[in-house]
GROMACS .gro file of C-alpha atoms in nm:
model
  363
    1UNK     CA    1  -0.516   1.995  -1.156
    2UNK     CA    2  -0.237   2.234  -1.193
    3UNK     CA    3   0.022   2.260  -0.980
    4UNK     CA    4  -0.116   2.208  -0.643
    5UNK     CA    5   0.024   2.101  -0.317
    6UNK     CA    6  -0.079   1.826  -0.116
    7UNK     CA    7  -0.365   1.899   0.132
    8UNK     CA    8  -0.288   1.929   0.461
    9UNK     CA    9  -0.549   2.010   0.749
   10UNK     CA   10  -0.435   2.190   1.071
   11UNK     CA   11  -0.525   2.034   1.404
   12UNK     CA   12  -0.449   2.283   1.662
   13UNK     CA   13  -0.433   2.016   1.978
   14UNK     CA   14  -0.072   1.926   1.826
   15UNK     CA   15   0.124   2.240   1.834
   16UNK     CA   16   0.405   2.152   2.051
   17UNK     CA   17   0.763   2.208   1.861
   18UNK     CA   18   0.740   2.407   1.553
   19UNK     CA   19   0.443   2.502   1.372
   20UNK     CA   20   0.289   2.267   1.116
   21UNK     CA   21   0.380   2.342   0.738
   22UNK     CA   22  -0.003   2.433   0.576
   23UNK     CA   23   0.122   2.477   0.187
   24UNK     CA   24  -0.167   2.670  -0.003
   25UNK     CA   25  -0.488   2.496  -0.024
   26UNK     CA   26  -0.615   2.372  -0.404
   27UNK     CA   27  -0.876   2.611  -0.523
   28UNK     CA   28  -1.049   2.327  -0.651
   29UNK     CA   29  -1.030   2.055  -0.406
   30UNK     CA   30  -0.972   1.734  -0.536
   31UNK     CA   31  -1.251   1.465  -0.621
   32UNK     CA   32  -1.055   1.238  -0.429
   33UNK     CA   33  -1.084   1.382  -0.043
   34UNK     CA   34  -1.381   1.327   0.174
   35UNK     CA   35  -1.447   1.570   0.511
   36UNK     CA   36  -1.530   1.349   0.805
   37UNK     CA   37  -1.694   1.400   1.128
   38UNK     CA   38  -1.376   1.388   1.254
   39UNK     CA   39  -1.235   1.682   1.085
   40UNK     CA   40  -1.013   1.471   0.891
   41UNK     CA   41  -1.007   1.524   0.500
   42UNK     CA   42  -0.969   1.188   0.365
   43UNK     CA   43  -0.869   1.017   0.045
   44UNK     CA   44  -1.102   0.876  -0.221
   45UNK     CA   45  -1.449   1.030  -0.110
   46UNK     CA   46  -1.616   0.929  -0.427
   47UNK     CA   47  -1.426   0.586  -0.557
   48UNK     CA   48  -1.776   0.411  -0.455
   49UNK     CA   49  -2.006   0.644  -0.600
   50UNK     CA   50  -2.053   0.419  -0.915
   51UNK     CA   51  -1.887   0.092  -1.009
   52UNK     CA   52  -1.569   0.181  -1.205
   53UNK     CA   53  -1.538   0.571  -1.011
   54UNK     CA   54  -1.245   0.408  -0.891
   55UNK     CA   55  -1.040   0.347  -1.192
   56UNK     CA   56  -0.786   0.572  -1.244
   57UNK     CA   57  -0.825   0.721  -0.878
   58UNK     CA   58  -0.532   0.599  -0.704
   59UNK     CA   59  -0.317   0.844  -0.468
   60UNK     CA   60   0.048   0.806  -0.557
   61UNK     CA   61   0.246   0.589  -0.794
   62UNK     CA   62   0.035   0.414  -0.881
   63UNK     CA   63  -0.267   0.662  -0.993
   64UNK     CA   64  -0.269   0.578  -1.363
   65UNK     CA   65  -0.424   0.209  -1.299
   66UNK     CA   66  -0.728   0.174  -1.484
   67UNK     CA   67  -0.787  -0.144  -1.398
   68UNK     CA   68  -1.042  -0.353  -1.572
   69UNK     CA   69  -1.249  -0.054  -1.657
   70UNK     CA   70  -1.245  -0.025  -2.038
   71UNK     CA   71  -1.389  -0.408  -2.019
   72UNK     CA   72  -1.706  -0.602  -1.957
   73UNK     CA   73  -1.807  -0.720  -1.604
   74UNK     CA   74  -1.724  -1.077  -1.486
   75UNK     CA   75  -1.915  -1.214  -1.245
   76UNK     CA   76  -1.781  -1.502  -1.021
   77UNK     CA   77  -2.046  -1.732  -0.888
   78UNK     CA   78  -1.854  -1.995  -0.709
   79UNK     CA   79  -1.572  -2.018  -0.473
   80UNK     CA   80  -1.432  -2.283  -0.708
   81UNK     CA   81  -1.026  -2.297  -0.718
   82UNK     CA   82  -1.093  -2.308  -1.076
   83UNK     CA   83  -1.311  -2.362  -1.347
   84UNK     CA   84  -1.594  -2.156  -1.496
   85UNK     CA   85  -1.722  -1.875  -1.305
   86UNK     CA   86  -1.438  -1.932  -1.058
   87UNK     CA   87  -1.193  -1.578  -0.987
   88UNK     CA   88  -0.849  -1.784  -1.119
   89UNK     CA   89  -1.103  -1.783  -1.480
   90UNK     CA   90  -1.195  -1.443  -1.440
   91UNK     CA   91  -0.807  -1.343  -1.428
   92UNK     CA   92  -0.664  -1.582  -1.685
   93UNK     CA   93  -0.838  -1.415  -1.962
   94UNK     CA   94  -0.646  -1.205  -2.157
   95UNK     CA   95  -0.935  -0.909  -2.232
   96UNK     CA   96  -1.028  -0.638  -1.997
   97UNK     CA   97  -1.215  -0.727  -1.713
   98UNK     CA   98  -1.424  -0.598  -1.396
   99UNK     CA   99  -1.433  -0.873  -1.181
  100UNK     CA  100  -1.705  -0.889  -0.907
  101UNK     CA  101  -1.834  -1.164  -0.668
  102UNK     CA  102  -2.207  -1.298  -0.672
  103UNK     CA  103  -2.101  -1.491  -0.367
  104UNK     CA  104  -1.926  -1.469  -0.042
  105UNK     CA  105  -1.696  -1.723   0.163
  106UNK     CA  106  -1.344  -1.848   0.138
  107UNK     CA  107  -1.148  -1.948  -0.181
  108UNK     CA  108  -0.878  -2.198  -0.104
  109UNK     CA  109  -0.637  -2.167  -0.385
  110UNK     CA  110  -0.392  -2.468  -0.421
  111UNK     CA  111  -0.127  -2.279  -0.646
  112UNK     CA  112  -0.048  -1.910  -0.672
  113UNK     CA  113  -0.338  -1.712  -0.917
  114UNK     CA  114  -0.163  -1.569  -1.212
  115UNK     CA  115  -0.359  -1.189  -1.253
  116UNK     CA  116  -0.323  -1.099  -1.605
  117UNK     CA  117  -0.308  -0.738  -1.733
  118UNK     CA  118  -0.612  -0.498  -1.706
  119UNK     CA  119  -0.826  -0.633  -1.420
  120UNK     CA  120  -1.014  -0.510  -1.104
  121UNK     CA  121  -1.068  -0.787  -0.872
  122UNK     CA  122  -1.377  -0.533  -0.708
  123UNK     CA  123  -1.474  -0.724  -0.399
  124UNK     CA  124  -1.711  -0.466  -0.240
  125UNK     CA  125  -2.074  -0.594  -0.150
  126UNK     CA  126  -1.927  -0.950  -0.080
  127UNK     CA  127  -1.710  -1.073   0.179
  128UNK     CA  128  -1.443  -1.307  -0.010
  129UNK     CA  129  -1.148  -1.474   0.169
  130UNK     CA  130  -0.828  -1.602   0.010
  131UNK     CA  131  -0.649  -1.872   0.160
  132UNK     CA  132  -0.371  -2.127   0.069
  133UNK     CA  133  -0.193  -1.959  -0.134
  134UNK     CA  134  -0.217  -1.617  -0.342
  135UNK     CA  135  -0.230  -1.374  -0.614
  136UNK     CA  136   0.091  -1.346  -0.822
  137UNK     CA  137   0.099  -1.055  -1.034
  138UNK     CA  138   0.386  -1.133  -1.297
  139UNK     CA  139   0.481  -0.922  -1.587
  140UNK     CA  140   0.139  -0.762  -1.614
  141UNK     CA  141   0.033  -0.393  -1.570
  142UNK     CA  142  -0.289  -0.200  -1.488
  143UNK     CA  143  -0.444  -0.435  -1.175
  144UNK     CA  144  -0.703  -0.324  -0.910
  145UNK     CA  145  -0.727  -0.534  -0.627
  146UNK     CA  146  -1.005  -0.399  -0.367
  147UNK     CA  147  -1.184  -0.484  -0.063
  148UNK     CA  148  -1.078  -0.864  -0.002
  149UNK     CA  149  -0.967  -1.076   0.268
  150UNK     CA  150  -0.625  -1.271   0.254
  151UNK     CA  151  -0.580  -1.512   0.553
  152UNK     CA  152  -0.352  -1.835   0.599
  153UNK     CA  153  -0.161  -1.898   0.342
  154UNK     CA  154   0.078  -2.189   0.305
  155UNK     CA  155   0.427  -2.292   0.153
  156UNK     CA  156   0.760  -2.196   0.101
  157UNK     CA  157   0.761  -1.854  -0.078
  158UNK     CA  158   0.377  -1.822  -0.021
  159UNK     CA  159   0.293  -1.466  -0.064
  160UNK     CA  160  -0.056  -1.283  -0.034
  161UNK     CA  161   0.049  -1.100  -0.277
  162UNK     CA  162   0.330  -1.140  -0.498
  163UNK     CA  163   0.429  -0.854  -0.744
  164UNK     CA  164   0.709  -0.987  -0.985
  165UNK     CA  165   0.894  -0.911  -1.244
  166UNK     CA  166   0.813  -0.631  -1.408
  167UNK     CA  167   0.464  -0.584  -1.326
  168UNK     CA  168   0.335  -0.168  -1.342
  169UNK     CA  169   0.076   0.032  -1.264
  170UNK     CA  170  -0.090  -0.193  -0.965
  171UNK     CA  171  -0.337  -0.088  -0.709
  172UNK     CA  172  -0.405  -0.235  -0.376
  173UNK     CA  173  -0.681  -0.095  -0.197
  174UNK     CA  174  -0.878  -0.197   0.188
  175UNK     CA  175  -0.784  -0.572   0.136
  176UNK     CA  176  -0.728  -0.726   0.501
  177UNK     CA  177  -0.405  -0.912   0.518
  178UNK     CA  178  -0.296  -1.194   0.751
  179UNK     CA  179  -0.084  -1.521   0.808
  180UNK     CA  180   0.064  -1.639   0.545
  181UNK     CA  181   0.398  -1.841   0.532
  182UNK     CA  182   0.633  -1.572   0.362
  183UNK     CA  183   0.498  -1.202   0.273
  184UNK     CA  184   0.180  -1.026   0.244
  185UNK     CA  185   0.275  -0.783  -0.007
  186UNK     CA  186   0.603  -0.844  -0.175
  187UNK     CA  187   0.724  -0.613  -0.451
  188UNK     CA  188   1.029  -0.693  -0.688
  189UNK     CA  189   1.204  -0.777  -0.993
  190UNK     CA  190   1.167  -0.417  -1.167
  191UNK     CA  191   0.743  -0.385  -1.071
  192UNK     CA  192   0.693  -0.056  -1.019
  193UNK     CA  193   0.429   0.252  -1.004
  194UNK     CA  194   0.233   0.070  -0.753
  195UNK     CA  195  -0.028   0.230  -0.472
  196UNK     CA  196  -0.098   0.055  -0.192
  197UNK     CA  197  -0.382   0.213   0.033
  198UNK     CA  198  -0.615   0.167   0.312
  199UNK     CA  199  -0.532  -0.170   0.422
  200UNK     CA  200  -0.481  -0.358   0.706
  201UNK     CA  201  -0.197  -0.571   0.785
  202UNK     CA  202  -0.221  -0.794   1.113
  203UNK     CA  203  -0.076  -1.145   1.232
  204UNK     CA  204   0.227  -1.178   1.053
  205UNK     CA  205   0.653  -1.155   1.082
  206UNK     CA  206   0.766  -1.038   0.711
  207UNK     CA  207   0.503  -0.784   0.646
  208UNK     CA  208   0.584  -0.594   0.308
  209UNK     CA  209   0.889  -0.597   0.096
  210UNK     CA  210   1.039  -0.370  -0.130
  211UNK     CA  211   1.326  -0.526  -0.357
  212UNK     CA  212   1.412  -0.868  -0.305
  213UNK     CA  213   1.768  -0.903  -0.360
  214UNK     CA  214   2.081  -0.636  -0.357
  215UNK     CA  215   2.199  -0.810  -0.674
  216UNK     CA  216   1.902  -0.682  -0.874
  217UNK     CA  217   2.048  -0.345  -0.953
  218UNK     CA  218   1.735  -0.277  -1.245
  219UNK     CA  219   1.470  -0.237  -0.900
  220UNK     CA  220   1.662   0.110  -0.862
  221UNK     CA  221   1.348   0.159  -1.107
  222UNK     CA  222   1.088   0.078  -0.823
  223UNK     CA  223   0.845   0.367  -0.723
  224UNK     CA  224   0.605   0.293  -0.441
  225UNK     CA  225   0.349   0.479  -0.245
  226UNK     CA  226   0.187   0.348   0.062
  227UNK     CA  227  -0.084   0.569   0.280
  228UNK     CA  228  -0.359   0.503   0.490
  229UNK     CA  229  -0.246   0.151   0.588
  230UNK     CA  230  -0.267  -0.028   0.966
  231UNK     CA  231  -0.010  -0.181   1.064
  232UNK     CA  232  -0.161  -0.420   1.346
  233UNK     CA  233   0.168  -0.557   1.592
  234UNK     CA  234   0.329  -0.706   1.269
  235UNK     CA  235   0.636  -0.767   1.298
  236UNK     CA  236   0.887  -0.559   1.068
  237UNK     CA  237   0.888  -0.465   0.729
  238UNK     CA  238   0.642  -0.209   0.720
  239UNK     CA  239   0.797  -0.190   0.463
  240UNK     CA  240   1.189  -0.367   0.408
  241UNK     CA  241   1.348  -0.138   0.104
  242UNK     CA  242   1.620  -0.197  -0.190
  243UNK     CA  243   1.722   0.041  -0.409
  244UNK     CA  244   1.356   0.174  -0.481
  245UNK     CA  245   1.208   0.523  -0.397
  246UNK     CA  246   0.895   0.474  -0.154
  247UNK     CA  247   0.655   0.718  -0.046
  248UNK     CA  248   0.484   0.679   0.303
  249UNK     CA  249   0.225   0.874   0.444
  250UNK     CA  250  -0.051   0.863   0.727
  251UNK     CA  251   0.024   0.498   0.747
  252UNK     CA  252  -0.060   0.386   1.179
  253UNK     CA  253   0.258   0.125   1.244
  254UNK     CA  254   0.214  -0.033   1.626
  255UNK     CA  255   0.394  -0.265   1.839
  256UNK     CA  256   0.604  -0.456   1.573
  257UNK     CA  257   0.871  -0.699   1.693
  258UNK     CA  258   1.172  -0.567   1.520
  259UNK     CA  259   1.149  -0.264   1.358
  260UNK     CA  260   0.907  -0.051   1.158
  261UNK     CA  261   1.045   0.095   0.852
  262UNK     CA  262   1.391  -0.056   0.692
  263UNK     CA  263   1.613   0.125   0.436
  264UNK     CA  264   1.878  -0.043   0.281
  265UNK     CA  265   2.130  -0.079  -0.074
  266UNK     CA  266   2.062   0.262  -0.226
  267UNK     CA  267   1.658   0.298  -0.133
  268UNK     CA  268   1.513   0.627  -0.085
  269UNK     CA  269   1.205   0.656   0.168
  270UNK     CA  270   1.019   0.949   0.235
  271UNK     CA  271   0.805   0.941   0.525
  272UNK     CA  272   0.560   1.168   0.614
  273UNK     CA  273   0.302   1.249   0.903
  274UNK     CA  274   0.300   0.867   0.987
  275UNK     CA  275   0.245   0.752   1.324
  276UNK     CA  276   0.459   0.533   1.506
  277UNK     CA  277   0.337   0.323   1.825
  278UNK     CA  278   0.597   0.131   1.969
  279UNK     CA  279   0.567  -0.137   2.221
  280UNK     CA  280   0.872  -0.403   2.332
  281UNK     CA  281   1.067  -0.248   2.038
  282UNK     CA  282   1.131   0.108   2.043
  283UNK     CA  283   1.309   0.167   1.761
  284UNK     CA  284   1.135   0.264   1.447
  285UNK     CA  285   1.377   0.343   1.123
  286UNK     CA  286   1.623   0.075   1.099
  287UNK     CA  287   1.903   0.069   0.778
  288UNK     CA  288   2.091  -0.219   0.655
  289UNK     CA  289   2.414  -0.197   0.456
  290UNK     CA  290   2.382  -0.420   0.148
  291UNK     CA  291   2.650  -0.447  -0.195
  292UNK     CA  292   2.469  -0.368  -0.474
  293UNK     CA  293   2.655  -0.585  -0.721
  294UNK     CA  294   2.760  -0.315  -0.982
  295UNK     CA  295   2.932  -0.157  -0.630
  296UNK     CA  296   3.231  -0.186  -0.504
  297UNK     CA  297   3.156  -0.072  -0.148
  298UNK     CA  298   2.830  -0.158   0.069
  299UNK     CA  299   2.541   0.101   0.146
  300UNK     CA  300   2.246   0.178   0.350
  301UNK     CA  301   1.959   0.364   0.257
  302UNK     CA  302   1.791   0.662   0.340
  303UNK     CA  303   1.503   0.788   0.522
  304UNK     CA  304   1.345   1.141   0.492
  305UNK     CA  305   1.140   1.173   0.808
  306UNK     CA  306   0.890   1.469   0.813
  307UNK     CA  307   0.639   1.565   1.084
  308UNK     CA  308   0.629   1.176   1.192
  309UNK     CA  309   0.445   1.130   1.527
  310UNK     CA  310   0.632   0.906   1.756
  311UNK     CA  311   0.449   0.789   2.017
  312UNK     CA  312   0.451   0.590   2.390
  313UNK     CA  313   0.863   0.595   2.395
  314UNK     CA  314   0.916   0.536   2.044
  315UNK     CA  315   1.268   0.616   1.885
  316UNK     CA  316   1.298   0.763   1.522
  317UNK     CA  317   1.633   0.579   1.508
  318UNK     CA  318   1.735   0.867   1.204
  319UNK     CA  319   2.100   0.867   1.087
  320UNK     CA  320   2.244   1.193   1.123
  321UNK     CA  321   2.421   1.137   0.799
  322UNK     CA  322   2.163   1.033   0.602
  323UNK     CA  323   1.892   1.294   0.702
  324UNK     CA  324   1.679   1.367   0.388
  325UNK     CA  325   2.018   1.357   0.199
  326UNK     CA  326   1.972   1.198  -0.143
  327UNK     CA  327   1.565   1.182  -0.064
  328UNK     CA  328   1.326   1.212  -0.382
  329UNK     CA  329   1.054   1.456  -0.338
  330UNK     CA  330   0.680   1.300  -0.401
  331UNK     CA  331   0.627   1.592  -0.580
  332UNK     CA  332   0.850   1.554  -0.859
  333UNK     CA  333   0.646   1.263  -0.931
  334UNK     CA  334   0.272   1.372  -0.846
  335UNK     CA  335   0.149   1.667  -0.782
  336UNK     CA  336  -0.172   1.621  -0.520
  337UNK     CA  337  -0.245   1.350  -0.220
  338UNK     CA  338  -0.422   1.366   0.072
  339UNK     CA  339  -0.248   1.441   0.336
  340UNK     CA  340  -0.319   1.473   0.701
  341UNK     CA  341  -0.131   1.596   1.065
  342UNK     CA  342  -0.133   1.270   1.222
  343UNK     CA  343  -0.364   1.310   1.541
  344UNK     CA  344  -0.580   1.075   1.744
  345UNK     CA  345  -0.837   1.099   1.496
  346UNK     CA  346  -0.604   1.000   1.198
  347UNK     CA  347  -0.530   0.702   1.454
  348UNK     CA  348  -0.867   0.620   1.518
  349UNK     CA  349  -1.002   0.629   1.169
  350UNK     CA  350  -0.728   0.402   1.025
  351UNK     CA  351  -0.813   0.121   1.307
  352UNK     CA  352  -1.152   0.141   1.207
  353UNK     CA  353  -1.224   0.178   0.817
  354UNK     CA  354  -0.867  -0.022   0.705
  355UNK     CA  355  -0.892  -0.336   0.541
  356UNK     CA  356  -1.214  -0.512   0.402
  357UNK     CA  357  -1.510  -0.303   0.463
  358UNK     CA  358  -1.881  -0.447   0.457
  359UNK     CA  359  -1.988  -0.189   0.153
  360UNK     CA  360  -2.208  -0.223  -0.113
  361UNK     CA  361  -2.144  -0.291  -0.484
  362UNK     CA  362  -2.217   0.058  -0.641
  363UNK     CA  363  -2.408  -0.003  -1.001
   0.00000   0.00000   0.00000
């Protein structure tokens, strides 16, 4: 790809305050954007053009998950909890696998689903719901998750999600997310190199954490990306962040109840052209000062805020002293993503085509 910079598109019905950076544009755009009718150039144009385009697609930290592509296709074709042809079968077995759905309806798990290494659970051309409990992603790397619906799950520590320990290289792309007793997408114990894109998060208090503890001094290994993602009135942690570096961009966050984005112990967050909605709550960026335990003293973290829209009264709540100071660039890290001015038409298209979408299976 060379050395490219992230594509940015100029919309010239936002030009109040200083002009909008437009770095040089790829010569060769990447395989990944998609023009709209909106004028918007979005990620992952071509992901459904065949069934395993998206492998290895990913925006962000987490664009080297392959996924279940090198391995034969699974079909599930029952919404069993278990058993054969159930998904918790599918994602027990230890090979390679592209897991797709002959069925649609709800899957009540009654204990966490353990997703072992080198798996796409592909749910496009089926509508499947999880509910009960959820996936737990633990010490395993390479894992698509795509187009499903996670509603109503129950239990102390019940996550939608659950990425721990050491899990790497983990995609999360337009799943709908909703309800459940503790997280929707939690993120700790050393996982890292994880993308999570185009989904929608709605119904819910503790939306997405980042770090789980300020005694786990090894997360200062956590890399994160999240773009493209609706946050829908939840109610903080969009996302909560210890010690890891976490890339945000053209995320929509609206009327939460506490507060938007959280740094704390040592994290680095670099948010760009997101927009922020506020409603009872004005305040967006919030930091909390957390001992890490190799520390003597307490710290916050930091937020790198650039050309953020804040909208109907919202606050950036920045610290002075921690503007962009100590802030990772994405670039050191990856050298393209998609990247647009946040407009009414960025705001429009991620209320519309976030979370599960009613698309075929490509072949």
């Amino acid at each position: 790809m060379g050395n490219h910079h992230p594509r940015y598109k100029h919309h010239h019905h936002h030009q109040q305050g200083p002009p909008f950076p437009v770095p040089p544009i790829p010569t060769a755009q990447s395989q990944n954007t998609v023009s709209t009718q909106m004028g918007l150039v979005l990620p992952y144009g071509q992901v459904d053009s065949s069934l395993r385009a998206l492998a290895g697609q990913a925006e962000g930290f987490g664009g080297s998950s392959i996924g279940g592509r090198d391995g034969h296709i699974y079909q599930v074709i029952n919404l069993n909890d278990d058993g054969p042809g159930s998904l918790r079968d599918g994602c027990r077995k230890k090979e390679p696998l592209w897991i797709v759905f002959e069925v649609s309806g709800t899957i009540e798990l009654r204990s966490y689903l353990s997703v072992s290494s080198y798996k796409t659970i592909d749910g496009r051309g089926q509508r499947i719901k999880i509910t009960g409990k959820g996936l737990r992603l633990k010490e395993c790397e390479h894992v698509i998750i795509c187009n499903i619906e996670f509603e109503g799950g129950r239990g102390p520590d019940v996550d939608a999600i659950q990425i721990k320990p050491k899990s790497r290289l983990i995609w999360i792309d337009r799943c709908s997310l909703s309800d459940y007793d503790d997280g929707l997408i939690d993120i700790t114990r050393e996982s890292t190199d994880i993308t999570v894109s185009r989904c929608h998060f709605s119904k819910h208090d503790k939306t997405m954490l980042i770090g789980g503890d300020p005694s786990n001094c090894t997360d200062r290994c956590m890399r994160v990306t999240i773009h493209h993602c609706f946050f829908d009135g939840t109610r903080q942690r969009h996302p909560r962040v210890r010690f890891g570096k976490v890339h945000l961009y053209n995320n929509y966050t609206r009327n939460w109840g506490i507060y938007a984005v959280c740094a704390s112990v040592e994290s680095q967050i670099y948010s760009q052209c997101n927009i922020y909605e506020a409603g009872q709550k004005k305040v967006a960026f919030k930091y909390l000062t957390e001992k890490a335990a190799d520390k003597e003293e307490g710290c916050t973290g930091s937020i790198k805020s650039e050309d953020d829209l804040f909208v109907c009264g919202t606050q950036a709540g920045l610290l002075s002293t921690c503007s962009g100071n100590n802030i990772f660039n994405p670039s050191e890290f990856y050298q393209t993503w998609t990247v647009e001015r946040p407009s009414d038409a960025l705001k429009h298209y991620l209320q519309h085509c976030t979370g599960w979408q009613s698309i075929p299976r490509p072949n």
